[in-house]
């Protein structure tokens, strides 16, 4: 009974056949079976990587979603030892009632801990807390050659840093110990303010980021002319007192994949206009549950299906602070010139806390993330142009979101790729890695 | 609440245990005790750490091969000694035999019947007496939709489950008088390690978590027999009602 798997963007369409492991003791035998077939493989958690970094080059993955057990929980110190297939959502269910929260969370809670480490994910508090990998005490790695090993800042140090942001290539991460963050309430005091240009965004960010734990902005990239660069800045902190509740509402779902994308230039402009106008004109503070604050899209299961059978591609880059305003202006100009746009254009200033990860994506600067419905000429018409701007600005793209980046750009932007290739478990390989290292 | 779970490392049993913990809420979860019985010590330990990590007060483990009927009483002694009174017993162990091998070799057939049928009846016999003298509690037994009618693809498994279901039917009436409730849970296709090798129609396959939610609700509602998910009741009603001259010409 094998469901066929894709990545979150449902592109590129290489369906993956999963071999399921239900116990950590099954990983070794499973790797052995692949070795006997002379096939490589890759761990597949909850399928939230967008492009081809979670697709095995053999199209045969090891599905780790059933490795979702808690091994130990210390609610005094906020330490959690878990199997790597557990989702952040599961962790929140357990931790929030005890007054603990994830130290770093991406925009969806449906990623696994293994995936969060392998992609060294970041969140709205990057400017203060850095990446997820900075809050991992240690983890277990199962390698086809060395078997089970433990990695931390003091043990197997090389593999520790290569595995954080290592795209799952250094071995199967089968458990991890993570640090949690104290909260006094599950509510967030959120601040919202519109901005009408990129310069205003940069100024808001400079003024408010340092005062708040969380910050992120939405930018209307369908807007042109006088409206270009407009958006909404959001910041927040956990409330100092209040209930400790996990949202129990069941998400609604997209039951099927429409034949064509429901996201087109008309629906997009309408949505963006509507969304922008709904936001308060002046700086407004309101109290809200952490769920809509951190995970607005998790309320709709399988929202990726609205892009239709062709899927979508996300474009996420980071450009250095010094050149950010110019580079972002050029990027948004190129997007609107190509007549493309994105529902979900997200902008954030990264901080300078270094990650232990060798191939970690964030660096000091500004990151921009956009979703595009997939089209046959999307790469030629738009992405090449954007890539050049990012490259010339000295920026880079996020492998976890990527399905197109060129090998030479990758190798230049991530000079440690050779170390990762050297430490890669020979039994593991991904379509992404094959593509960018060839 | 105090739970005795036999076959505790199975996917459905694990999902049920987690469901009960999350049903009970944080304060009551701290008063939840498990006694977990299974074959593999390593898996039992991992299941136990998961449940205590998720808020259970305690989770003791006990290794047992259910085919060893002589070893049953010692396990039950240990369980009652650890938990004193037991609110809920779940019997969830089982295998999915290779029907072809059961047809070729009577020893294989009897072995599989013993795991899925006789061992459950043996366990229930002893447990029923202990629960009866407790005068309260629930016994939940996982059987299968396969027990509703023998089909060529798995009639050995089906007949073992049918034996358990019929046994439960009578036992329920006996226990009713002493205030003990017995529920017969009949899951359809569930994606678990047991069914990993089967090619199943995707639309009919549910998850252990969905089945666990159904089981938890059914226990609270004191249902006698419950299909999980519910639509299997309808499917089985149709299958049961097919006249034999037609049924034997179909390959269901």
XYZ file of C-alpha atoms in Angstrom:
690
model
C 0.000 0.000 0.000
C 2.211 2.770 -1.204
C 0.967 6.312 -1.639
C 2.996 8.193 -4.213
C 4.636 11.310 -2.854
C 5.567 14.688 -4.315
C 7.210 17.766 -2.866
C 5.069 20.638 -1.524
C 5.244 22.608 -4.768
C 4.130 19.456 -6.646
C 6.901 20.320 -9.071
C 9.130 18.837 -10.408
C 6.768 15.924 -10.793
C 8.967 12.978 -9.869
C 6.656 10.767 -7.843
C 8.440 9.107 -4.943
C 7.785 5.573 -3.755
C 8.113 5.422 0.010
C 9.514 2.625 2.136
C 7.998 3.217 5.555
C 9.926 2.803 8.762
C 7.921 2.599 11.988
C 10.764 1.997 14.443
C 14.279 3.390 14.580
C 15.613 -0.158 14.527
C 14.175 -0.554 11.018
C 16.328 2.185 9.468
C 19.455 0.020 9.237
C 17.740 -2.933 7.535
C 15.929 -0.514 5.239
C 19.189 1.116 4.125
C 20.628 -2.345 3.605
C 17.771 -3.277 1.287
C 18.423 -0.185 -0.806
C 22.132 -1.052 -0.908
C 21.285 -4.529 -2.169
C 19.206 -2.983 -4.948
C 22.173 -0.698 -5.677
C 19.869 2.244 -5.205
C 20.355 5.437 -3.235
C 17.554 6.889 -1.139
C 16.612 9.895 1.039
C 14.585 10.477 4.189
C 11.152 11.998 3.519
C 9.324 13.507 6.490
C 6.107 15.425 5.964
C 6.829 16.632 2.426
C 6.966 20.379 3.134
C 10.095 21.121 1.110
C 8.907 22.959 -1.975
C 11.170 21.863 -4.797
C 13.358 18.833 -5.327
C 15.519 18.827 -2.193
C 13.205 16.217 -0.616
C 13.072 14.040 -3.726
C 15.478 11.110 -3.887
C 17.507 10.890 -7.057
C 16.346 7.253 -7.227
C 12.724 8.376 -6.583
C 12.686 5.901 -3.691
C 12.473 7.540 -0.293
C 12.407 6.314 3.282
C 9.264 7.708 4.849
C 9.964 8.694 8.470
C 6.597 10.175 9.474
C 5.846 7.258 11.805
C 8.978 7.937 13.843
C 7.050 10.471 15.896
C 7.614 9.358 19.467
C 8.631 11.437 22.428
C 11.733 9.936 24.045
C 12.001 12.293 27.008
C 10.404 15.542 28.100
C 11.827 17.822 30.755
C 9.233 20.501 31.456
C 11.388 22.096 34.135
C 14.224 22.953 31.803
C 12.321 23.001 28.520
C 14.214 20.200 26.843
C 12.574 17.714 24.553
C 14.070 14.555 23.081
C 11.967 13.335 20.178
C 12.111 11.046 17.187
C 12.832 13.026 14.047
C 9.503 12.336 12.304
C 7.438 14.222 14.896
C 5.929 17.440 13.562
C 6.272 20.856 15.152
C 2.486 20.804 15.441
C 2.697 17.725 17.687
C 5.369 19.401 19.780
C 3.182 22.480 20.261
C 0.301 20.262 21.423
C 2.574 18.921 24.142
C 4.631 21.958 25.049
C 2.230 24.906 25.053
C 0.096 23.711 28.014
C 3.344 23.464 30.011
C 4.281 27.045 29.078
C 6.883 26.238 26.428
C 7.106 27.121 22.756
C 9.343 26.280 19.809
C 12.550 28.318 19.870
C 12.172 28.942 16.126
C 9.265 28.080 13.882
C 8.798 28.389 10.127
C 5.501 29.563 8.600
C 3.989 26.097 8.837
C 3.827 23.829 11.869
C 3.533 20.746 9.679
C 7.260 20.204 9.208
C 9.084 17.435 11.012
C 11.947 18.018 13.418
C 14.253 16.092 11.080
C 13.246 18.390 8.225
C 13.651 21.495 10.383
C 17.246 20.475 11.112
C 18.089 19.309 7.596
C 16.888 22.632 6.147
C 17.971 24.712 9.159
C 14.654 26.533 8.992
C 14.149 30.083 10.205
C 11.184 32.101 11.371
C 9.876 35.477 12.375
C 12.407 35.720 15.209
C 15.510 35.149 13.095
C 16.773 38.640 13.904
C 17.031 37.567 17.547
C 17.194 33.795 17.743
C 18.846 32.713 14.506
C 17.866 29.421 12.907
C 16.318 26.213 14.257
C 19.746 24.575 14.211
C 20.991 27.021 16.851
C 18.586 25.434 19.341
C 19.418 21.797 18.746
C 21.486 20.276 21.544
C 22.266 16.996 19.785
C 20.787 14.496 17.399
C 21.170 10.915 16.245
C 22.293 10.090 12.761
C 22.062 6.690 11.133
C 24.684 6.277 8.434
C 24.919 3.399 5.989
C 28.676 3.140 6.640
C 29.088 3.962 10.344
C 25.721 2.927 11.712
C 24.243 4.896 14.588
C 26.161 7.959 15.771
C 25.406 10.924 17.997
C 26.243 14.472 16.921
C 26.518 17.614 19.009
C 28.719 20.684 19.367
C 31.240 18.459 21.173
C 30.763 15.060 19.551
C 31.153 14.297 15.831
C 31.348 18.034 15.386
C 31.956 17.933 11.648
C 28.817 15.907 11.026
C 26.868 18.068 13.477
C 27.474 21.222 11.483
C 27.225 19.509 8.103
C 23.842 17.990 8.993
C 22.301 21.290 10.095
C 21.135 22.601 6.753
C 22.658 19.444 5.229
C 19.500 18.632 3.248
C 19.273 15.160 4.761
C 22.383 13.982 2.943
C 24.697 13.175 5.848
C 22.635 10.259 7.154
C 19.121 9.629 8.416
C 18.449 11.955 11.371
C 16.432 9.679 13.642
C 16.102 11.639 16.901
C 16.994 15.033 18.281
C 17.142 16.951 21.528
C 15.848 20.493 21.197
C 15.582 23.487 23.502
C 12.229 25.140 24.027
C 11.402 28.750 24.894
C 9.362 29.863 27.912
C 6.038 31.561 27.262
C 3.604 33.046 29.764
C 0.662 32.912 27.378
C -0.315 31.316 24.092
C -1.465 34.739 22.865
C 0.671 37.115 20.888
C 0.462 40.892 20.995
C 0.651 41.659 17.301
C 1.464 45.028 15.805
C 0.398 45.819 12.262
C 1.269 48.774 10.117
C 0.954 49.420 6.389
C 3.886 50.765 4.433
C 3.787 52.278 0.986
C 7.317 51.725 -0.275
C 10.382 49.559 0.192
C 12.201 52.419 1.891
C 9.369 52.706 4.379
C 9.656 48.977 5.003
C 13.380 49.263 5.657
C 12.770 52.152 8.045
C 10.010 50.302 9.930
C 12.170 47.250 10.186
C 15.103 49.262 11.493
C 12.869 50.983 14.025
C 10.816 48.042 15.306
C 12.641 44.732 14.708
C 15.005 45.241 17.603
C 12.107 45.986 19.951
C 10.126 42.842 19.157
C 10.725 39.129 19.210
C 8.914 38.483 15.933
C 8.620 40.404 12.707
C 7.604 39.738 9.130
C 6.113 41.706 6.260
C 3.810 41.031 3.383
C 4.412 42.903 0.183
C 1.949 43.434 -2.662
C 4.012 42.473 -5.651
C 1.053 42.776 -8.014
C 1.038 46.512 -7.352
C 2.680 48.681 -9.984
C 3.384 52.375 -10.499
C 2.615 54.557 -7.514
C 1.497 51.576 -5.443
C 4.691 49.587 -6.041
C 6.437 48.446 -2.905
C 3.405 48.765 -0.680
C 2.814 46.191 1.990
C 2.072 45.418 5.600
C 4.605 45.183 8.420
C 3.807 42.877 11.318
C 5.662 42.429 14.572
C 4.799 40.780 17.836
C 5.717 39.298 21.189
C 4.123 36.670 23.358
C 1.711 38.251 25.824
C 3.025 38.483 29.362
C 0.042 36.708 30.833
C -2.960 34.785 29.641
C -4.164 31.289 28.860
C -1.893 28.500 27.608
C -4.038 26.963 24.913
C -3.383 25.003 21.774
C -5.807 25.832 19.015
C -7.996 22.804 18.584
C -9.910 23.930 15.498
C -9.628 21.399 12.690
C -8.316 22.932 9.463
C -10.463 23.007 6.367
C -8.990 21.337 3.318
C -8.641 21.623 -0.430
C -10.225 18.286 -1.340
C -8.914 17.980 -4.874
C -6.444 19.428 -7.282
C -8.154 21.600 -9.909
C -6.956 20.993 -13.492
C -5.681 24.571 -13.792
C -4.344 26.983 -11.235
C -6.907 29.062 -9.362
C -4.172 31.645 -8.899
C -4.037 33.938 -11.902
C -3.364 37.623 -12.428
C -7.011 38.550 -11.840
C -7.553 36.577 -8.624
C -4.177 37.709 -7.431
C -4.707 41.433 -7.938
C -8.126 41.209 -6.338
C -6.832 39.281 -3.354
C -3.845 41.547 -2.802
C -5.938 44.720 -3.085
C -8.481 43.317 -0.674
C -5.833 42.127 1.768
C -3.976 45.437 1.725
C -7.140 47.444 2.325
C -8.177 45.215 5.180
C -5.064 46.145 7.135
C -5.158 49.152 9.422
C -3.692 52.375 8.038
C -1.985 53.313 11.278
C 0.009 51.308 13.769
C -2.402 48.969 15.545
C -1.841 46.443 18.299
C -4.111 43.499 18.873
C -4.038 40.330 20.883
C -4.369 37.063 18.969
C -3.666 33.378 19.395
C -0.251 32.217 18.207
C -1.805 29.976 15.569
C -3.109 32.691 13.196
C -0.035 34.799 13.981
C 2.542 32.172 13.022
C 0.606 29.819 10.793
C -2.047 31.703 8.811
C -1.908 29.160 5.985
C -2.079 26.036 8.130
C -5.807 26.682 8.489
C -6.217 25.392 4.954
C -4.850 21.872 4.547
C -3.245 21.172 1.169
C -3.451 24.806 0.062
C -0.704 23.920 -2.393
C -3.369 22.213 -4.496
C -4.971 25.499 -5.539
C -2.149 25.911 -8.048
C -3.552 23.025 -10.051
C -1.830 20.046 -11.543
C 1.150 22.040 -12.805
C 2.049 22.987 -9.238
C 3.942 26.085 -8.172
C 7.435 27.239 -7.462
C 8.577 29.323 -4.587
C 11.358 31.814 -5.061
C 13.143 32.696 -1.839
C 16.344 34.683 -1.816
C 18.374 36.692 0.651
C 20.344 39.783 -0.323
C 22.912 41.593 1.849
C 21.675 44.499 3.922
C 23.877 47.138 2.212
C 22.367 46.554 -1.222
C 18.969 45.291 -0.103
C 16.828 48.273 -1.059
C 18.214 48.415 -4.614
C 18.179 44.676 -5.178
C 14.631 44.287 -3.853
C 13.481 47.149 -6.037
C 14.981 45.462 -9.094
C 13.453 42.104 -8.151
C 9.958 43.546 -7.700
C 10.364 45.542 -10.912
C 11.331 42.425 -12.860
C 8.379 40.507 -11.444
C 5.811 43.132 -12.311
C 7.435 43.688 -15.753
C 7.026 39.977 -16.454
C 3.340 40.318 -15.532
C 3.811 37.821 -12.726
C 2.790 38.190 -9.153
C 2.440 36.268 -5.990
C -0.213 35.855 -3.315
C 2.335 35.280 -0.717
C 5.173 37.682 -0.977
C 7.001 37.718 2.293
C 9.763 40.050 3.342
C 11.953 39.915 6.427
C 15.228 41.257 7.738
C 17.521 38.500 8.974
C 19.757 39.031 11.967
C 23.428 38.258 12.305
C 23.340 35.339 14.734
C 25.446 32.690 13.006
C 24.064 29.166 12.609
C 26.152 26.114 13.445
C 25.061 24.784 10.036
C 27.531 24.716 7.177
C 24.990 25.227 4.425
C 22.507 27.307 6.337
C 20.567 29.670 4.075
C 20.041 32.786 6.222
C 22.711 35.479 6.349
C 22.505 39.105 7.466
C 20.300 40.922 4.989
C 16.754 40.892 3.702
C 14.907 37.823 2.503
C 12.070 37.834 -0.001
C 9.853 34.805 -0.669
C 7.296 34.545 -3.441
C 5.042 31.813 -4.823
C 4.445 31.534 -8.556
C 2.000 29.255 -10.318
C 4.133 27.007 -12.439
C 4.248 27.744 -16.176
C 6.374 26.148 -18.860
C 8.457 29.299 -19.400
C 8.541 30.574 -15.813
C 12.243 29.888 -15.487
C 13.350 31.403 -18.805
C 11.043 34.394 -18.603
C 11.457 35.343 -14.975
C 13.704 33.250 -12.753
C 16.856 33.736 -14.872
C 16.400 37.468 -14.574
C 15.819 37.293 -10.805
C 18.776 34.940 -10.370
C 21.075 37.456 -12.043
C 19.914 40.245 -9.723
C 20.399 38.064 -6.625
C 23.751 36.812 -7.826
C 25.062 40.276 -8.618
C 23.892 41.540 -5.240
C 25.924 38.779 -3.583
C 22.796 37.024 -2.325
C 21.628 33.448 -2.551
C 18.587 31.184 -2.901
C 17.059 28.806 -0.349
C 17.584 25.138 -1.323
C 14.497 23.999 0.641
C 12.304 26.081 -1.671
C 14.165 25.551 -4.879
C 13.481 23.697 -8.098
C 15.514 25.714 -10.571
C 18.735 27.280 -9.237
C 21.784 26.939 -11.417
C 24.681 24.822 -10.234
C 27.338 27.510 -10.558
C 25.258 29.990 -8.569
C 24.718 27.398 -5.850
C 28.369 26.415 -5.620
C 29.480 30.026 -5.430
C 26.884 31.013 -2.828
C 27.458 27.921 -0.679
C 31.245 27.418 -0.800
C 31.028 24.681 1.883
C 29.148 22.416 -0.501
C 32.345 20.408 -1.045
C 32.571 19.578 2.644
C 28.970 18.401 2.592
C 29.635 16.325 -0.512
C 32.630 14.812 1.280
C 30.547 13.969 4.363
C 27.480 12.839 2.421
C 26.332 9.314 3.197
C 27.014 7.459 -0.074
C 23.638 5.723 0.291
C 21.778 9.053 0.132
C 21.251 11.504 -2.681
C 18.589 13.963 -3.741
C 17.461 15.324 -7.072
C 18.423 18.780 -5.847
C 21.942 17.742 -4.909
C 22.490 15.926 -8.178
C 21.264 18.966 -10.070
C 23.423 21.608 -8.382
C 26.662 19.688 -7.872
C 26.954 18.192 -11.327
C -7.594 6.102 34.300
C -5.731 2.806 34.244
C -5.179 0.948 31.038
C -3.978 -2.572 30.304
C -3.036 -2.859 26.649
C -2.103 -6.123 25.011
C -0.364 -5.693 21.672
C 0.601 -2.221 22.887
C 3.190 -1.529 20.186
C 0.719 -2.008 17.330
C -0.110 1.108 15.357
C -3.781 1.130 16.389
C -2.980 0.521 20.072
C -0.382 3.319 20.097
C -2.823 5.690 18.444
C -5.508 4.742 20.996
C -3.168 5.331 23.924
C -2.244 8.768 22.622
C -5.905 9.538 21.940
C -6.880 8.644 25.506
C -4.118 10.848 26.858
C -5.202 13.820 24.795
C -8.904 13.158 25.604
C -8.151 13.258 29.289
C -6.687 16.760 29.185
C -3.547 17.823 30.952
C -4.575 17.493 34.583
C -6.142 14.047 34.188
C -3.355 12.834 31.922
C -1.165 13.152 34.995
C -3.340 10.444 36.552
C -3.157 8.042 33.638
C -1.305 4.768 34.062
C -0.524 2.230 31.385
C 0.492 -1.393 31.570
C 1.830 -2.257 28.145
C 2.158 -5.824 26.950
C 3.939 -6.859 23.776
C 6.576 -9.108 22.281
C 9.501 -6.718 21.819
C 11.072 -5.101 24.863
C 12.747 -2.419 22.750
C 9.473 -1.378 21.112
C 7.625 -1.471 24.411
C 10.242 0.813 25.946
C 9.895 3.291 23.095
C 6.101 3.187 23.313
C 6.271 3.718 27.075
C 8.630 6.691 26.819
C 6.333 8.233 24.231
C 3.329 7.956 26.541
C 5.108 9.329 29.605
C 6.583 12.083 27.407
C 3.026 12.893 26.357
C 1.878 13.221 29.935
C 1.058 9.753 31.312
C 1.878 9.295 35.002
C 3.368 5.866 34.397
C 3.776 3.235 31.707
C 5.010 -0.176 32.810
C 6.022 -2.729 30.243
C 5.746 -6.501 30.156
C 6.998 -8.820 27.434
C 4.783 -11.716 26.453
C 4.309 -13.991 23.495
C 0.528 -14.402 23.470
C 0.834 -17.931 22.023
C 2.297 -19.008 25.366
C -1.019 -19.385 27.160
C 0.658 -20.762 30.268
C 2.384 -17.377 30.642
C -0.848 -15.370 30.604
C -1.741 -15.591 34.314
C 1.646 -14.212 35.438
C 1.200 -11.225 33.134
C -2.245 -10.548 34.554
C -1.009 -10.883 38.107
C 1.625 -8.266 37.317
C -0.875 -5.964 35.603
C -3.376 -6.028 38.463
C -0.624 -5.664 40.987
C 0.690 -2.585 39.183
C -2.662 -0.941 38.507
C -4.905 -2.382 41.288
C -8.123 -1.727 39.396
C -8.198 -1.509 35.636
C -10.585 0.853 33.911
C -9.957 -0.343 30.394
C -8.390 -3.391 28.810
C -7.543 -3.170 25.121
C -6.666 -6.324 23.213
C -5.001 -5.209 20.013
C -2.415 -7.788 19.021
C -2.606 -9.664 15.762
C -0.935 -10.623 12.520
C -2.117 -10.645 8.964
C -1.404 -14.188 7.787
C -0.430 -15.110 4.264
C -3.622 -16.870 3.182
C -1.782 -18.952 0.562
C 0.636 -20.344 3.121
C -2.259 -21.113 5.445
C -3.877 -23.101 2.647
C -0.688 -25.043 1.948
C 0.374 -25.856 5.483
C -2.029 -26.711 8.312
C 0.633 -25.933 10.895
C 0.880 -22.368 9.593
C -2.911 -22.151 9.604
C -3.140 -23.284 13.238
C -0.290 -21.024 14.316
C -2.019 -17.988 12.818
C -5.361 -19.053 14.240
C -3.735 -19.272 17.625
C -2.309 -15.722 17.449
C -5.456 -14.062 16.107
C -8.119 -16.306 17.646
C -7.291 -18.728 20.466
C -4.864 -16.458 22.312
C -7.496 -13.711 22.461
C -10.110 -16.136 23.760
C -7.658 -17.349 26.390
C -6.851 -13.803 27.473
C -10.503 -12.815 27.542
C -11.404 -15.810 29.693
C -9.053 -14.775 32.456
C -9.576 -11.017 32.072
C -13.363 -11.420 32.124
C -13.199 -13.161 35.493
C -10.960 -10.493 36.965
C -13.095 -7.669 35.606
C -16.228 -9.404 36.816
C -14.913 -9.480 40.369
C -13.852 -5.841 40.014
C -17.465 -5.151 39.089
C -16.592 -2.346 36.678
C -14.505 -1.443 33.652
C -14.434 -1.836 29.921
C -12.903 -4.520 27.733
C -12.213 -3.424 24.164
C -11.275 -6.065 21.629
C -10.006 -5.302 18.161
C -11.393 -7.826 15.722
C -11.883 -7.091 12.027
C -14.434 -6.559 9.294
C -12.853 -9.710 7.871
C -14.709 -11.695 10.541
C -18.103 -10.757 9.147
C -17.940 -13.154 6.242
C -15.325 -15.630 5.062
C -13.741 -14.496 1.837
C -11.245 -16.422 -0.296
C -8.523 -13.804 0.119
C -8.264 -14.111 3.909
C -10.684 -16.637 5.385
C -8.163 -18.012 7.868
C -7.698 -14.552 9.407
C -11.430 -13.922 9.044
C -12.416 -17.127 10.818
C -10.088 -16.396 13.757
C -11.608 -12.906 14.091
C -15.119 -14.344 13.711
C -14.425 -16.766 16.548
C -13.392 -13.859 18.765
C -16.435 -11.797 17.759
C -18.835 -14.647 18.520
C -17.064 -15.289 21.817
C -17.432 -11.588 22.664
C -21.113 -11.648 21.775
C -21.797 -14.178 24.504
C -19.313 -12.822 27.014
C -20.787 -9.331 26.745
C -24.156 -10.622 27.932
C -22.579 -12.427 30.859
C -20.497 -9.394 31.898
C -23.406 -6.980 31.525
C -24.855 -8.302 34.760
C -21.725 -7.381 36.675
C -21.416 -3.883 35.211
C -18.506 -4.640 32.907
C -18.809 -3.464 29.338
C -17.338 -5.260 26.336
C -16.883 -3.593 22.974
C -16.010 -5.377 19.728
C -14.156 -3.045 17.357
C -14.035 -4.023 13.702
C -11.581 -1.902 11.708
C -11.509 -1.959 7.925
C -8.357 -1.151 5.980
C -5.952 0.848 8.131
C -2.522 1.926 6.990
C -0.284 0.193 9.528
C 2.873 -1.925 9.333
C 0.526 -4.946 9.217
C -0.998 -3.863 5.917
C 2.153 -2.281 4.456
C 2.565 -5.024 1.852
C -1.040 -4.986 0.616
C -2.371 -3.187 -2.424
C -5.481 -1.573 -0.986
C -8.038 0.752 -2.594
C -6.840 4.179 -1.457
C -10.320 5.613 -0.870
C -11.092 2.926 1.722
C -7.890 3.176 3.734
C -7.934 5.137 6.962
C -5.263 6.035 9.488
C -4.656 4.572 12.943
C -5.407 8.044 14.364
C -8.857 8.170 12.739
C -9.626 4.673 13.991
C -8.449 5.643 17.468
C -10.778 8.647 17.549
C -13.664 6.401 16.573
C -12.756 3.828 19.203
C -12.478 6.451 21.916
C -15.917 7.863 21.072
C -17.491 4.412 20.858
C -16.151 3.450 24.267
C -17.582 6.600 25.839
C -20.923 5.882 24.157
C -20.811 2.277 25.453
C -21.346 0.847 22.000
C -21.347 -2.948 21.692
C -20.011 -3.433 18.184
C -18.418 -0.674 16.184
C -17.060 -0.544 12.654
C -14.084 1.770 12.161
C -14.479 3.951 10.159
C -18.285 3.831 10.250
C -18.825 3.344 6.510
C -17.560 -0.234 6.825
C -20.852 -1.111 8.481
C -22.603 -0.406 5.203
C -20.036 -2.235 3.073
C -20.256 -5.271 5.326
C -24.047 -5.131 5.416
C -23.990 -5.461 1.630
C -21.345 -8.197 1.645
C -23.195 -10.173 4.327
C -26.456 -9.970 2.437
C -25.130 -11.338 -0.853
C -26.770 -14.715 -1.540
C -24.236 -17.560 -1.549
C -24.844 -18.563 -5.188
C -23.705 -15.054 -6.132
C -21.088 -14.647 -3.388
C -19.191 -17.761 -4.430
C -18.883 -16.516 -7.979
C -17.334 -13.224 -6.890
C -13.732 -12.793 -5.827
C -14.016 -10.339 -2.956
